[in-house]
Structure formats: structure tokens, C-alpha cells
Short mmCIF file of C-alpha atoms (C1' of nucleotides) in Angstrom, two decimals:
data_model
loop_
_atom_site.label_atom_id
_atom_site.label_comp_id
_atom_site.label_asym_id
_atom_site.label_seq_id
_atom_site.Cartn_x
_atom_site.Cartn_y
_atom_site.Cartn_z
CA MET A 1 2.28 18.42 1.59
CA THR A 2 4.96 20.99 0.77
CA GLN A 3 7.69 19.97 -1.59
CA LEU A 4 10.32 19.80 1.15
CA ALA A 5 8.23 17.78 3.58
CA HIS A 6 7.60 15.40 0.67
CA THR A 7 11.36 15.19 0.14
CA PHE A 8 12.02 14.59 3.88
CA SER A 9 9.40 11.98 3.94
CA ALA A 10 10.92 9.94 1.15
CA LEU A 11 14.49 10.26 2.81
CA GLY A 12 13.07 9.36 6.12
CA ASN A 13 13.38 5.69 5.63
CA GLN A 14 16.67 3.79 6.21
CA THR A 15 16.60 1.90 2.96
CA ARG A 16 15.75 4.87 0.83
CA PHE A 17 18.30 7.08 2.59
CA ALA A 18 21.02 4.35 1.96
CA ILE A 19 19.97 4.18 -1.66
CA VAL A 20 20.31 7.97 -2.18
CA GLU A 21 23.68 8.05 -0.35
CA ARG A 22 24.92 5.26 -2.46
CA LEU A 23 23.84 6.97 -5.67
CA LEU A 24 25.53 10.16 -4.45
CA ASN A 25 28.71 8.44 -3.57
CA GLU A 26 28.96 5.90 -6.53
CA GLY A 27 27.06 7.65 -9.25
CA ASP A 28 24.29 6.32 -11.36
CA LEU A 29 23.14 2.68 -10.72
CA PRO A 30 20.56 0.21 -11.84
CA VAL A 31 18.10 -1.27 -9.32
CA GLY A 32 19.91 -4.57 -9.51
CA ALA A 33 22.97 -3.01 -7.86
CA PHE A 34 20.94 -2.72 -4.61
CA LEU A 35 19.51 -6.21 -4.65
CA THR A 36 21.61 -7.51 -1.81
CA MET A 37 20.60 -4.59 0.41
CA ASP A 38 18.72 -5.73 3.52
CA ASN A 39 17.81 -8.88 1.71
CA LEU A 40 14.99 -7.00 0.10
CA SER A 41 12.95 -8.47 -2.60
CA PRO A 42 12.98 -6.91 -6.06
CA PRO A 43 9.37 -5.55 -5.80
CA ALA A 44 10.25 -4.01 -2.36
CA LEU A 45 13.31 -2.28 -3.84
CA SER A 46 11.46 -1.17 -6.87
CA ARG A 47 8.82 0.42 -4.74
CA HIS A 48 11.43 2.42 -2.81
CA PHE A 49 12.83 3.69 -6.03
CA LYS A 50 9.26 4.72 -7.04
CA VAL A 51 8.80 6.66 -3.84
CA LEU A 52 12.05 8.43 -4.23
CA ARG A 53 11.15 9.19 -7.85
CA GLU A 54 7.72 10.53 -7.12
CA ALA A 55 9.28 12.78 -4.45
CA GLY A 56 11.59 14.17 -7.12
CA ILE A 57 14.75 12.99 -5.46
CA ILE A 58 15.83 10.62 -8.15
CA GLU A 59 15.12 10.20 -11.76
CA ARG A 60 15.81 7.24 -14.20
CA ARG A 61 16.68 6.50 -17.62
CA VAL A 62 16.08 3.30 -19.47
CA ASP A 63 19.04 1.42 -20.79
CA LYS A 64 17.99 -1.90 -22.41
CA GLN A 65 16.64 -4.06 -19.70
CA GLN A 66 17.96 -1.84 -16.99
CA ARG A 67 16.57 1.28 -15.33
CA ILE A 68 19.49 3.52 -14.28
CA TYR A 69 18.74 5.82 -11.43
CA SER A 70 20.46 8.99 -10.52
CA VAL A 71 19.95 11.69 -7.85
CA ARG A 72 18.43 14.98 -8.99
CA PRO A 73 20.91 17.68 -7.88
CA GLN A 74 18.06 20.15 -7.29
CA ALA A 75 16.66 17.87 -4.57
CA VAL A 76 19.76 18.02 -2.47
CA GLN A 77 20.27 21.66 -3.27
CA GLN A 78 16.74 22.48 -1.98
CA ILE A 79 17.55 20.72 1.31
CA CYS A 80 20.72 22.76 1.63
CA GLU A 81 18.92 26.08 0.89
CA TRP A 82 16.33 25.37 3.41
CA SER A 83 18.87 24.72 6.12
CA ILE A 84 20.95 27.65 5.07
CA SER A 85 17.98 29.84 5.26
CA TYR A 86 17.89 29.26 8.97
CA ARG A 87 21.70 29.58 9.29
CA LYS A 88 21.54 32.54 11.59
CA PHE A 89 19.50 30.45 14.05
CA TRP A 90 21.68 27.36 14.16
CA SER A 91 25.11 28.70 13.58
CA ALA A 92 27.08 30.23 16.43
CA GLY A 93 29.63 31.05 13.77
CA LEU A 94 30.47 29.97 10.22
CA ASP A 95 33.36 27.76 11.34
CA ARG A 96 31.92 24.37 10.69
CA LEU A 97 30.22 25.38 7.47
CA GLU A 98 33.23 27.13 6.09
CA GLN A 99 35.28 24.08 6.85
CA ALA A 100 32.69 21.84 5.03
CA LEU A 101 32.76 24.10 2.04
CA SER A 102 36.49 24.09 1.80
CA GLU A 103 36.75 20.28 2.41
CA ALA A 104 34.16 19.64 -0.28
CA ASP A 105 36.48 21.27 -2.95
CA MET B 1 18.03 3.93 11.47
CA THR B 2 20.79 6.46 11.10
CA GLN B 3 20.39 9.72 12.92
CA LEU B 4 19.81 11.76 9.73
CA ALA B 5 17.18 9.26 8.39
CA HIS B 6 15.54 9.55 11.77
CA THR B 7 15.62 13.28 11.49
CA PHE B 8 14.15 13.30 7.99
CA SER B 9 11.52 10.79 8.98
CA ALA B 10 10.17 13.25 11.75
CA LEU B 11 10.25 16.25 9.34
CA GLY B 12 8.48 14.18 6.58
CA ASN B 13 5.07 14.98 7.87
CA GLN B 14 3.30 18.22 6.91
CA THR B 15 2.13 19.09 10.40
CA ARG B 16 5.56 18.47 12.06
CA PHE B 17 7.42 20.23 9.34
CA ALA B 18 5.04 23.25 9.87
CA ILE B 19 5.65 23.06 13.67
CA VAL B 20 9.38 23.23 13.15
CA GLU B 21 9.25 26.04 10.59
CA ARG B 22 7.04 28.04 13.02
CA LEU B 23 9.39 27.46 15.91
CA LEU B 24 12.29 28.56 13.69
CA ASN B 25 10.53 31.65 12.57
CA GLU B 26 8.80 32.73 15.76
CA GLY B 27 10.97 31.28 18.38
CA ASP B 28 10.07 29.08 21.39
CA LEU B 29 6.37 28.32 21.82
CA PRO B 30 4.22 26.17 23.98
CA VAL B 31 2.04 23.32 22.44
CA GLY B 32 -1.08 25.43 22.93
CA ALA B 33 0.16 27.97 20.36
CA PHE B 34 -0.34 25.26 17.69
CA LEU B 35 -3.91 24.18 18.77
CA THR B 36 -5.68 25.78 15.86
CA MET B 37 -3.34 24.00 13.37
CA ASP B 38 -5.17 21.71 11.10
CA ASN B 39 -7.93 21.45 13.71
CA LEU B 40 -5.84 18.89 15.43
CA SER B 41 -6.71 17.59 18.91
CA PRO B 42 -4.41 18.18 21.82
CA PRO B 43 -3.36 14.59 21.97
CA ALA B 44 -2.53 14.47 18.30
CA LEU B 45 -0.37 17.64 18.62
CA SER B 46 1.28 16.35 21.64
CA ARG B 47 2.33 13.19 19.83
CA HIS B 48 3.81 15.14 16.95
CA PHE B 49 5.89 17.06 19.51
CA LYS B 50 6.96 13.84 21.03
CA VAL B 51 8.08 12.47 17.60
CA LEU B 52 10.10 15.56 16.94
CA ARG B 53 11.57 15.42 20.36
CA GLU B 54 12.51 11.73 20.05
CA ALA B 55 14.29 12.51 16.81
CA GLY B 56 16.35 15.22 18.48
CA ILE B 57 14.83 18.03 16.43
CA ILE B 58 13.20 19.87 19.32
CA GLU B 59 13.64 20.03 23.01
CA ARG B 60 11.36 21.32 25.80
CA ARG B 61 11.46 23.16 29.06
CA VAL B 62 8.72 23.08 31.57
CA ASP B 63 7.34 26.48 32.58
CA LYS B 64 4.56 26.15 35.11
CA GLN B 65 1.66 24.43 33.29
CA GLN B 66 3.24 24.97 29.91
CA ARG B 67 5.80 22.95 27.95
CA ILE B 68 7.88 25.30 25.88
CA TYR B 69 9.40 23.83 22.83
CA SER B 70 12.40 25.08 20.86
CA VAL B 71 14.40 23.79 17.80
CA ARG B 72 17.76 22.15 18.58
CA PRO B 73 20.19 24.12 16.35
CA GLN B 74 22.28 20.94 15.94
CA ALA B 75 19.46 19.28 14.07
CA VAL B 76 19.23 21.86 11.37
CA GLN B 77 23.01 22.10 11.24
CA GLN B 78 23.43 18.39 10.67
CA ILE B 79 21.04 18.55 7.72
CA CYS B 80 23.02 21.38 6.30
CA GLU B 81 26.27 19.61 6.70
CA TRP B 82 24.87 16.50 5.02
CA SER B 83 23.78 18.48 2.03
CA ILE B 84 27.01 20.49 1.89
CA SER B 85 29.02 17.28 1.93
CA TYR B 86 27.55 16.59 -1.44
CA ARG B 87 27.90 20.07 -2.70
CA LYS B 88 30.28 19.22 -5.55
CA PHE B 89 27.56 16.92 -6.81
CA TRP B 90 24.60 19.23 -6.80
CA SER B 91 26.21 22.64 -7.38
CA ALA B 92 27.15 23.73 -10.79
CA GLY B 93 28.63 26.75 -9.07
CA LEU B 94 28.38 28.42 -5.77
CA ASP B 95 26.07 31.08 -6.92
CA ARG B 96 22.93 30.31 -5.16
CA LEU B 97 24.60 29.03 -1.99
CA GLU B 98 26.75 32.17 -1.82
CA GLN B 99 23.69 34.32 -2.29
CA ALA B 100 21.87 32.46 0.48
CA LEU B 101 24.87 32.90 2.78
CA SER B 102 24.96 36.64 2.21
CA GLU B 103 21.26 37.10 2.47
CA ALA B 104 21.16 35.25 5.70
CA ASP B 105 23.45 37.86 7.33
"C1'" DT C 1 -11.17 22.64 48.53
"C1'" DT C 2 -13.16 23.10 43.85
"C1'" DG C 3 -12.81 24.38 39.28
"C1'" DT C 4 -9.96 25.68 35.23
"C1'" DT C 5 -6.05 25.48 32.13
"C1'" DA C 6 -2.21 22.96 29.79
"C1'" DA C 7 -0.49 18.93 28.31
"C1'" DT C 8 0.13 14.02 28.35
"C1'" DT C 9 -1.03 9.07 28.51
"C1'" DA C 10 -4.36 5.22 27.60
"C1'" DA C 11 -7.14 2.78 24.53
"C1'" DC C 12 -8.85 2.17 20.30
"C1'" DA C 13 -10.10 2.76 15.12
"C1'" DT C 14 -8.49 3.51 10.62
"C1'" DA C 15 -5.24 4.82 7.09
"C1'" DA C 16 -0.74 4.44 5.10
"C1'" DA C 17 3.69 2.17 4.64
"C1'" DT C 18 6.24 -1.91 3.88
"C1'" DG C 19 7.22 -6.54 2.84
"C1'" DA C 20 6.35 -11.02 0.44
"C1'" DT C 21 4.92 -14.01 -3.51
"C1'" DA C 22 2.98 -14.44 -8.04
"C1'" DA C 23 2.25 -12.72 -12.54
"C1'" DA C 24 3.33 -9.46 -16.22
"C1'" DT C 25 6.43 -6.77 -19.38
"C1'" DA C 26 10.42 -6.04 -22.15
"C1'" DA C 27 15.03 -6.86 -23.79
"C1'" DT C 28 18.50 -10.25 -24.75
"C1'" DA C 29 20.57 -14.78 -25.52
"C1'" DA C 30 20.54 -19.47 -27.11
"C1'" DT D 1 10.95 -19.76 -30.73
"C1'" DT D 2 12.22 -20.50 -26.00
"C1'" DA D 3 14.70 -19.37 -21.98
"C1'" DT D 4 16.88 -15.84 -19.17
"C1'" DT D 5 17.57 -11.38 -17.18
"C1'" DA D 6 15.86 -6.99 -15.13
"C1'" DT D 7 12.22 -4.63 -13.33
"C1'" DT D 8 7.58 -3.57 -12.41
"C1'" DT D 9 2.68 -4.26 -11.32
"C1'" DA D 10 -0.91 -6.86 -8.72
"C1'" DT D 11 -2.45 -8.91 -4.44
"C1'" DC D 12 -2.39 -9.58 -0.02
"C1'" DA D 13 -0.63 -9.79 4.99
"C1'" DT D 14 1.39 -7.18 8.64
"C1'" DT D 15 3.18 -3.20 10.93
"C1'" DT D 16 3.43 1.62 11.77
"C1'" DA D 17 1.47 6.10 11.82
"C1'" DT D 18 -2.02 9.08 12.78
"C1'" DG D 19 -6.36 10.64 14.58
"C1'" DT D 20 -10.20 10.55 18.16
"C1'" DT D 21 -12.33 10.43 22.85
"C1'" DA D 22 -11.70 9.55 27.74
"C1'" DA D 23 -9.01 9.62 31.66
"C1'" DT D 24 -4.78 11.36 34.15
"C1'" DT D 25 -1.34 14.71 35.95
"C1'" DA D 26 0.12 19.11 37.37
"C1'" DA D 27 -0.22 24.02 38.11
"C1'" DC D 28 -3.11 27.87 39.10
"C1'" DA D 29 -7.07 30.68 40.56
"C1'" DA D 30 -11.44 31.41 43.05
#
DNA sequence: TTGTTAATTAACATAAATGATAAATAATAA
DNA sequence: TTATTATTTATCATTTATGTTAATTAACAA
């Protein structure tokens, strides 16, 4: 599987997509912060983090008992670059992209 | 499942990702153009097209016996906008994005 | 009509994904 | 030491995904 298909595969699950979005929005968090999510058991959550990690989307650091996860910027960047590489195809103009770029500042 | 997770799920398969990339690069094509791919049977291929279509990534038009598939620009655009919305997070600068934008012209 | 081409649907087998509970590991607290 | 907290690994059950062959549908061509 190509790197990008692997990335999409990991993100193509509601729970994992929500984990990544929350890490992006709230910053680094330990597994425990997601325990209430979908009433998922700790092992189920742990496996989702493992899938994301093996796809290169997140990485972890150990802090005492906790494993703190964070999104790897390169992962999101690669997605962006892939979509941008087809920009001529999907964009009738640069309006929406330029707006997004300016709003992100 | 959110729309985007659904999109990623459909793209998270080597065969389907390759189908989409080929449609993006070569333009609209009928199912038959992919028959040699991975030595996949017609029904297997047909199902992959169905998954992509149900995720809103491709659409088809009927032309005599053939079903011609094309990528929906909005699908790629949504992926781009999602990644761009986190640009501040992943981009240390605009260098690579700006380069991609200019090269795409 | 009869046969061929293009694609899909039906039915089924097998592999992979996902979840749960139980047990294990490691750090911390009492 | 013993108990508690945080997370993972091991097992196992169930669902979903993916592939195959056979049959079906629809458009053409002889």
C-alpha cells in the first residue's frame, strides 16, 4: 500500500478520525483523555492509537504512566500536498482555497 | 460517519486509491479500462467503483454499454480544505505549499 | 433472432477489522 | 510491600471487507 492510501485507511474510521481532529484542536493528549469516547474500552482505544501510529499519523512520548500522543505535522501536510497537486482539476478558481489560507492565519 | 471519514475510508484501499489517481490523471474512463489492474475480476472492480461512488468520490454516466466514471472535484477539494484548516499546525512556513500552488499552474 | 461485449447483482468463502474481557506491565501512592 | 492508575497485550467473538464464480441485464453486431 502506498503511504497515502495507508494514511487514508487509518483516517477512514470515525473513532480514529475524531481522535486525530481532537489532537489537532486541543493539542497533545494521553489515551485516557479519550476514554469516554463512544464508550470504548481501553484496549479498543489503545488499538486505534496503534493503527494511527503505525500509519505515521501520530507519535507518542512516554510521560510517567501516561502515553502522550500528538499528530505528526508531515502526515497532514502530505494529504494537503496530494490534494493540491490536483488543484487544477478540482478548483474552478482559487477563491475558496485563498479564503481558507487567509482565515487560517 | 462524518463525510470526510467516509471519504478517507473509501480512499484507504490501494486499488481504489489507484483508480482515483488514474481517473484524476487520465480523465474519465470506463470500468473496463481498469480490468488488468491487480488481476481483479470484473465484479471485484465493480464493487470498488460502487464504494467510491457511495462515498461521493466518483460519479458515473451511462454511455451505451459502458459506465464512464469521473472524479467529483468537490471530493478532492474537501480533503484539501480539511488539511488547509490545520495549516497553522503543520506548516512551519508556506514554502512547500506555495511551491505546490505555483507548480500546479 | 443469436451471439458478443460491458457491467452489475447474487451467493458464497475467506481475510481483516473491531470490540470485549482478562491478564500483564509499569509507574505512583499509601 | 500492597494497592491504584494508565496503558498495552493476549484471546476470542462478531462484523465488515474483499475476492471468486455464476447468473442477470442491457446494448450492439452478425
